Amino acid sequence: MAQIRCNFYSYSLGYPVDIALTLPSFTSCNLHLPHTHQLPEKFPVLYLLHGHGNDYQAWLRYTSAERYAEEYRIAVVTFSCHNKAYQNAPLGENFFDFLNEELPEFVENYFPVSGRAEERYIAGLSMGGYGALLHGLTNPARYNAIGAFSPGIPAENADPEMNRIARTDLYAVTRKALASGERLPDLFMCIGDGDFLYDRVSSYRNAFLRDWRASRCRYDDVPGYEHEFAFWDKELVEFLEWIRRDDVYSRMGRNKV
């Protein structure tokens, strides 16, 4: 695989930003494939969001996300959000705009990464799970599927300043998306039964999952796990197994490493 650490100037944020991009191998150790770096198509891509107190390296350091990118033949992109909940923040740190517009524009033009909605996925843990839901529901035509791992969903009618930055009301965003009549992305949600966010995630699920329009939904309520990377590592594999794909790399099958 190719592991790329990239720094570029962001016009949304007003300063340079670090991202990590993992690109799977085409031939790797598969001797039955021709040895070449000429790709048949651009790779499908997963934008993978970190949680509060983490940075762009967290998924890569504490899980096997890079190995899963190779095995499932999918590009993985991470970046640092600085606890801003993937929203626009004061002083020009427009993280919503960055993730919604600039990051895909940069990645999908500079690298062999697909810009097709059916080959674009978004997922995250904790604060990143909130961010994945926020972005996936604000622009439902942009993503094939959303993965929300122990998402940091504020309680309905909660103080918007509860997390040091006012979070957009996810209940209102979800109601608007459901009322729009648009097809929503497939939704994968998971929570450990010992997680401090268990009640909030369960309440969101009970409020909305039955009405998720014309999409597949999966909800993993897993005993024995808290708010921890061991759980998110396990569920990332479940998500990658579950998402719908029809790209050339999925038809090649899983690349065992």
Tab-separated table of C-alpha atoms in Angstrom:
chain	number	residue	atom	x	y	z
A	1	MET	CA	0.000	0.000	0.000
A	2	ALA	CA	0.965	3.646	-0.256
A	3	GLN	CA	0.962	5.601	3.000
A	4	ILE	CA	1.000	9.330	2.324
A	5	ARG	CA	1.310	12.148	4.849
A	6	CYS	CA	0.458	15.398	3.111
A	7	ASN	CA	0.501	19.044	4.168
A	8	PHE	CA	-1.275	21.637	2.051
A	9	TYR	CA	-2.638	25.157	2.460
A	10	SER	CA	-6.372	25.160	3.167
A	11	TYR	CA	-8.417	28.080	1.893
A	12	SER	CA	-11.275	27.036	4.227
A	13	LEU	CA	-9.137	27.133	7.368
A	14	GLY	CA	-6.659	29.837	6.464
A	15	TYR	CA	-3.565	27.790	7.338
A	16	PRO	CA	-1.764	24.591	6.277
A	17	VAL	CA	-3.368	21.294	7.299
A	18	ASP	CA	-2.010	17.756	7.677
A	19	ILE	CA	-3.881	14.801	6.226
A	20	ALA	CA	-3.081	11.107	5.929
A	21	LEU	CA	-4.046	9.125	2.869
A	22	THR	CA	-3.781	5.349	2.636
A	23	LEU	CA	-4.023	3.890	-0.860
A	24	PRO	CA	-4.286	0.118	-1.269
A	25	SER	CA	-1.999	-1.818	-3.566
A	26	PHE	CA	-3.275	-3.001	-6.900
A	27	THR	CA	-1.078	-6.088	-7.270
A	28	SER	CA	0.522	-6.399	-3.813
A	29	CYS	CA	1.593	-10.006	-3.181
A	30	ASN	CA	-1.054	-11.488	-5.485
A	31	LEU	CA	1.142	-13.317	-7.961
A	32	HIS	CA	-1.796	-14.086	-10.259
A	33	LEU	CA	-2.166	-10.377	-11.049
A	34	PRO	CA	0.151	-8.513	-13.434
A	35	HIS	CA	2.851	-6.532	-11.646
A	36	THR	CA	1.937	-2.954	-12.426
A	37	HIS	CA	1.106	0.353	-10.823
A	38	GLN	CA	-1.279	1.251	-13.628
A	39	LEU	CA	-4.728	1.297	-12.040
A	40	PRO	CA	-7.894	0.192	-13.834
A	41	GLU	CA	-9.972	2.842	-12.022
A	42	LYS	CA	-9.731	5.324	-9.187
A	43	PHE	CA	-10.183	3.874	-5.700
A	44	PRO	CA	-13.385	4.160	-3.672
A	45	VAL	CA	-12.757	6.277	-0.585
A	46	LEU	CA	-13.638	6.366	3.099
A	47	TYR	CA	-13.327	9.698	4.907
A	48	LEU	CA	-12.610	8.567	8.474
A	49	LEU	CA	-13.182	11.101	11.278
A	50	HIS	CA	-11.481	11.111	14.683
A	51	GLY	CA	-13.020	11.846	18.079
A	52	HIS	CA	-12.674	14.636	20.650
A	53	GLY	CA	-9.108	14.836	21.958
A	54	ASN	CA	-7.680	12.907	18.991
A	55	ASP	CA	-6.060	13.945	15.730
A	56	TYR	CA	-5.663	12.599	12.203
A	57	GLN	CA	-3.328	9.840	13.381
A	58	ALA	CA	-5.673	8.284	15.962
A	59	TRP	CA	-7.420	5.810	13.663
A	60	LEU	CA	-4.059	4.818	12.173
A	61	ARG	CA	-2.283	4.425	15.538
A	62	TYR	CA	-4.942	2.682	17.612
A	63	THR	CA	-6.710	0.503	15.039
A	64	SER	CA	-5.729	-1.520	11.983
A	65	ALA	CA	-7.357	0.960	9.598
A	66	GLU	CA	-4.357	0.947	7.250
A	67	ARG	CA	-4.412	-2.840	6.990
A	68	TYR	CA	-8.159	-2.792	6.397
A	69	ALA	CA	-7.646	-0.269	3.568
A	70	GLU	CA	-5.337	-2.785	1.917
A	71	GLU	CA	-7.546	-5.796	2.555
A	72	TYR	CA	-10.777	-4.154	1.389
A	73	ARG	CA	-9.115	-2.220	-1.434
A	74	ILE	CA	-10.418	1.194	-0.393
A	75	ALA	CA	-8.625	4.525	0.092
A	76	VAL	CA	-8.815	5.978	3.613
A	77	VAL	CA	-8.458	9.698	4.354
A	78	THR	CA	-8.010	11.224	7.819
A	79	PHE	CA	-7.401	14.798	8.985
A	80	SER	CA	-7.323	16.787	12.226
A	81	CYS	CA	-10.423	18.731	13.290
A	82	HIS	CA	-9.056	20.211	16.566
A	83	ASN	CA	-12.173	19.423	18.661
A	84	LYS	CA	-14.318	21.632	16.413
A	85	ALA	CA	-16.948	18.915	15.774
A	86	TYR	CA	-16.541	19.163	11.973
A	87	GLN	CA	-18.394	22.483	11.955
A	88	ASN	CA	-17.460	26.028	11.075
A	89	ALA	CA	-15.900	27.708	14.112
A	90	PRO	CA	-14.873	31.237	15.136
A	91	LEU	CA	-11.746	32.881	13.704
A	92	GLY	CA	-12.271	31.454	10.256
A	93	GLU	CA	-11.726	27.780	11.076
A	94	ASN	CA	-14.393	26.552	8.684
A	95	PHE	CA	-14.149	22.816	9.291
A	96	PHE	CA	-17.621	22.139	7.916
A	97	ASP	CA	-16.654	23.762	4.619
A	98	PHE	CA	-13.291	22.005	4.674
A	99	LEU	CA	-14.794	18.513	4.958
A	100	ASN	CA	-17.840	19.242	2.846
A	101	GLU	CA	-16.064	20.883	-0.073
A	102	GLU	CA	-12.324	21.443	0.052
A	103	LEU	CA	-10.943	18.117	1.289
A	104	PRO	CA	-12.780	16.005	-1.317
A	105	GLU	CA	-11.843	18.544	-3.996
A	106	PHE	CA	-8.168	18.265	-3.046
A	107	VAL	CA	-7.992	14.504	-2.521
A	108	GLU	CA	-10.079	13.544	-5.541
A	109	ASN	CA	-8.057	15.766	-7.900
A	110	TYR	CA	-4.517	15.163	-6.619
A	111	PHE	CA	-4.760	11.401	-6.036
A	112	PRO	CA	-6.328	8.333	-7.709
A	113	VAL	CA	-9.466	8.638	-5.558
A	114	SER	CA	-12.993	8.424	-6.930
A	115	GLY	CA	-15.265	11.453	-6.906
A	116	ARG	CA	-18.407	9.390	-7.503
A	117	ALA	CA	-21.002	9.484	-4.714
A	118	GLU	CA	-21.593	5.739	-4.951
A	119	GLU	CA	-17.899	5.203	-4.181
A	120	ARG	CA	-17.617	7.732	-1.353
A	121	TYR	CA	-18.184	6.814	2.319
A	122	ILE	CA	-17.935	8.730	5.596
A	123	ALA	CA	-17.502	7.330	9.095
A	124	GLY	CA	-16.184	8.372	12.466
A	125	LEU	CA	-15.961	7.601	16.165
A	126	SER	CA	-17.448	9.636	19.026
A	127	MET	CA	-17.245	13.300	17.920
A	128	GLY	CA	-16.354	11.933	14.477
A	129	GLY	CA	-19.496	9.793	14.503
A	130	TYR	CA	-21.482	12.958	15.118
A	131	GLY	CA	-19.570	14.609	12.262
A	132	ALA	CA	-20.282	11.703	9.914
A	133	LEU	CA	-24.013	11.916	10.655
A	134	LEU	CA	-24.026	15.709	10.323
A	135	HIS	CA	-22.285	15.716	6.947
A	136	GLY	CA	-23.975	12.626	5.572
A	137	LEU	CA	-27.428	13.991	6.386
A	138	THR	CA	-26.735	17.565	5.302
A	139	ASN	CA	-25.638	16.312	1.875
A	140	PRO	CA	-27.289	12.891	1.456
A	141	ALA	CA	-26.534	12.682	-2.261
A	142	ARG	CA	-22.797	12.954	-1.573
A	143	TYR	CA	-22.247	9.633	0.269
A	144	ASN	CA	-23.118	5.993	-0.301
A	145	ALA	CA	-23.062	5.154	3.424
A	146	ILE	CA	-22.511	6.665	6.857
A	147	GLY	CA	-20.721	4.884	9.696
A	148	ALA	CA	-21.406	6.266	13.187
A	149	PHE	CA	-19.306	4.478	15.827
A	150	SER	CA	-20.370	5.445	19.376
A	151	PRO	CA	-21.439	8.819	17.955
A	152	GLY	CA	-21.270	11.854	20.240
A	153	ILE	CA	-24.900	12.818	19.770
A	154	PRO	CA	-25.979	15.594	22.153
A	155	ALA	CA	-29.181	14.916	24.039
A	156	GLU	CA	-32.249	16.426	22.407
A	157	ASN	CA	-32.729	20.025	23.591
A	158	ALA	CA	-29.288	19.954	25.240
A	159	ASP	CA	-27.300	23.113	25.940
A	160	PRO	CA	-25.553	23.774	22.595
A	161	GLU	CA	-22.409	24.882	24.434
A	162	MET	CA	-22.040	21.549	26.221
A	163	ASN	CA	-18.920	20.606	24.257
A	164	ARG	CA	-17.088	23.952	24.162
A	165	ILE	CA	-18.412	24.658	20.701
A	166	ALA	CA	-22.060	24.980	19.749
A	167	ARG	CA	-23.053	21.792	17.973
A	168	THR	CA	-25.655	21.824	15.252
A	169	ASP	CA	-28.870	20.177	16.448
A	170	LEU	CA	-28.547	16.699	14.933
A	171	TYR	CA	-32.186	15.913	15.692
A	172	ALA	CA	-33.262	18.915	13.603
A	173	VAL	CA	-30.853	17.983	10.791
A	174	THR	CA	-32.189	14.414	10.763
A	175	ARG	CA	-35.830	15.494	10.738
A	176	LYS	CA	-35.114	17.827	7.822
A	177	ALA	CA	-33.353	15.069	5.878
A	178	LEU	CA	-36.181	12.609	6.495
A	179	ALA	CA	-38.792	15.179	5.466
A	180	SER	CA	-36.935	16.077	2.263
A	181	GLY	CA	-37.981	12.907	0.476
A	182	GLU	CA	-34.407	12.335	-0.713
A	183	ARG	CA	-32.865	8.903	-0.541
A	184	LEU	CA	-30.554	8.908	2.464
A	185	PRO	CA	-27.200	7.131	2.620
A	186	ASP	CA	-27.131	3.669	4.122
A	187	LEU	CA	-26.587	3.955	7.865
A	188	PHE	CA	-24.379	1.818	10.117
A	189	MET	CA	-24.492	2.703	13.835
A	190	CYS	CA	-22.913	0.924	16.774
A	191	ILE	CA	-22.524	1.359	20.520
A	192	GLY	CA	-21.093	-0.706	23.352
A	193	ASP	CA	-23.502	-1.378	26.211
A	194	GLY	CA	-20.999	0.060	28.718
A	195	ASP	CA	-20.499	3.317	26.802
A	196	PHE	CA	-21.354	6.559	28.632
A	197	LEU	CA	-23.137	7.656	25.424
A	198	TYR	CA	-25.338	4.555	25.342
A	199	ASP	CA	-28.598	6.286	26.326
A	200	ARG	CA	-28.119	9.148	23.864
A	201	VAL	CA	-27.335	6.849	20.949
A	202	SER	CA	-30.235	4.558	21.850
A	203	SER	CA	-32.607	7.538	21.984
A	204	TYR	CA	-31.492	8.720	18.539
A	205	ARG	CA	-31.920	5.223	17.136
A	206	ASN	CA	-35.415	4.895	18.587
A	207	ALA	CA	-36.388	8.299	17.194
A	208	PHE	CA	-35.238	7.857	13.614
A	209	LEU	CA	-34.035	4.494	12.335
A	210	ARG	CA	-37.476	3.133	11.506
A	211	ASP	CA	-38.035	6.067	9.139
A	212	TRP	CA	-34.680	5.962	7.321
A	213	ARG	CA	-35.915	6.377	3.764
A	214	ALA	CA	-35.128	3.842	1.032
A	215	SER	CA	-31.833	2.836	2.619
A	216	ARG	CA	-30.275	-0.043	4.492
A	217	CYS	CA	-29.742	0.372	8.219
A	218	ARG	CA	-27.743	-1.620	10.722
A	219	TYR	CA	-27.469	-1.041	14.445
A	220	ASP	CA	-24.937	-2.979	16.549
A	221	ASP	CA	-25.655	-2.945	20.289
A	222	VAL	CA	-22.643	-4.856	21.570
A	223	PRO	CA	-22.212	-6.147	25.125
A	224	GLY	CA	-18.926	-5.844	26.960
A	225	TYR	CA	-17.527	-2.694	25.369
A	226	GLU	CA	-17.162	0.887	26.568
A	227	HIS	CA	-15.953	4.017	24.729
A	228	GLU	CA	-12.777	2.364	23.397
A	229	PHE	CA	-10.649	1.707	20.345
A	230	ALA	CA	-10.899	-2.064	20.725
A	231	PHE	CA	-14.600	-1.703	19.926
A	232	TRP	CA	-14.116	0.765	17.072
A	233	ASP	CA	-11.451	-1.436	15.480
A	234	LYS	CA	-13.847	-4.385	15.545
A	235	GLU	CA	-16.754	-2.383	14.169
A	236	LEU	CA	-14.701	-0.792	11.389
A	237	VAL	CA	-14.285	-4.262	9.886
A	238	GLU	CA	-18.029	-4.881	10.253
A	239	PHE	CA	-18.728	-1.598	8.454
A	240	LEU	CA	-16.356	-2.390	5.580
A	241	GLU	CA	-17.940	-5.834	5.199
A	242	TRP	CA	-21.446	-4.344	5.237
A	243	ILE	CA	-21.267	-1.380	2.852
A	244	ARG	CA	-22.599	-1.779	-0.664
A	245	ARG	CA	-19.922	-1.686	-3.341
A	246	ASP	CA	-19.826	-2.393	-7.044
A	247	ASP	CA	-16.439	-0.953	-7.980
A	248	VAL	CA	-13.782	-2.902	-9.856
A	249	TYR	CA	-11.749	-3.450	-6.674
A	250	SER	CA	-14.639	-4.999	-4.773
A	251	ARG	CA	-15.095	-7.449	-7.634
A	252	MET	CA	-11.468	-8.496	-7.224
A	253	GLY	CA	-12.245	-9.769	-3.722
A	254	ARG	CA	-10.538	-9.157	-0.425
A	255	ASN	CA	-6.754	-8.769	-0.531
A	256	LYS	CA	-5.423	-10.945	2.296
A	257	VAL	CA	-2.218	-9.589	3.875
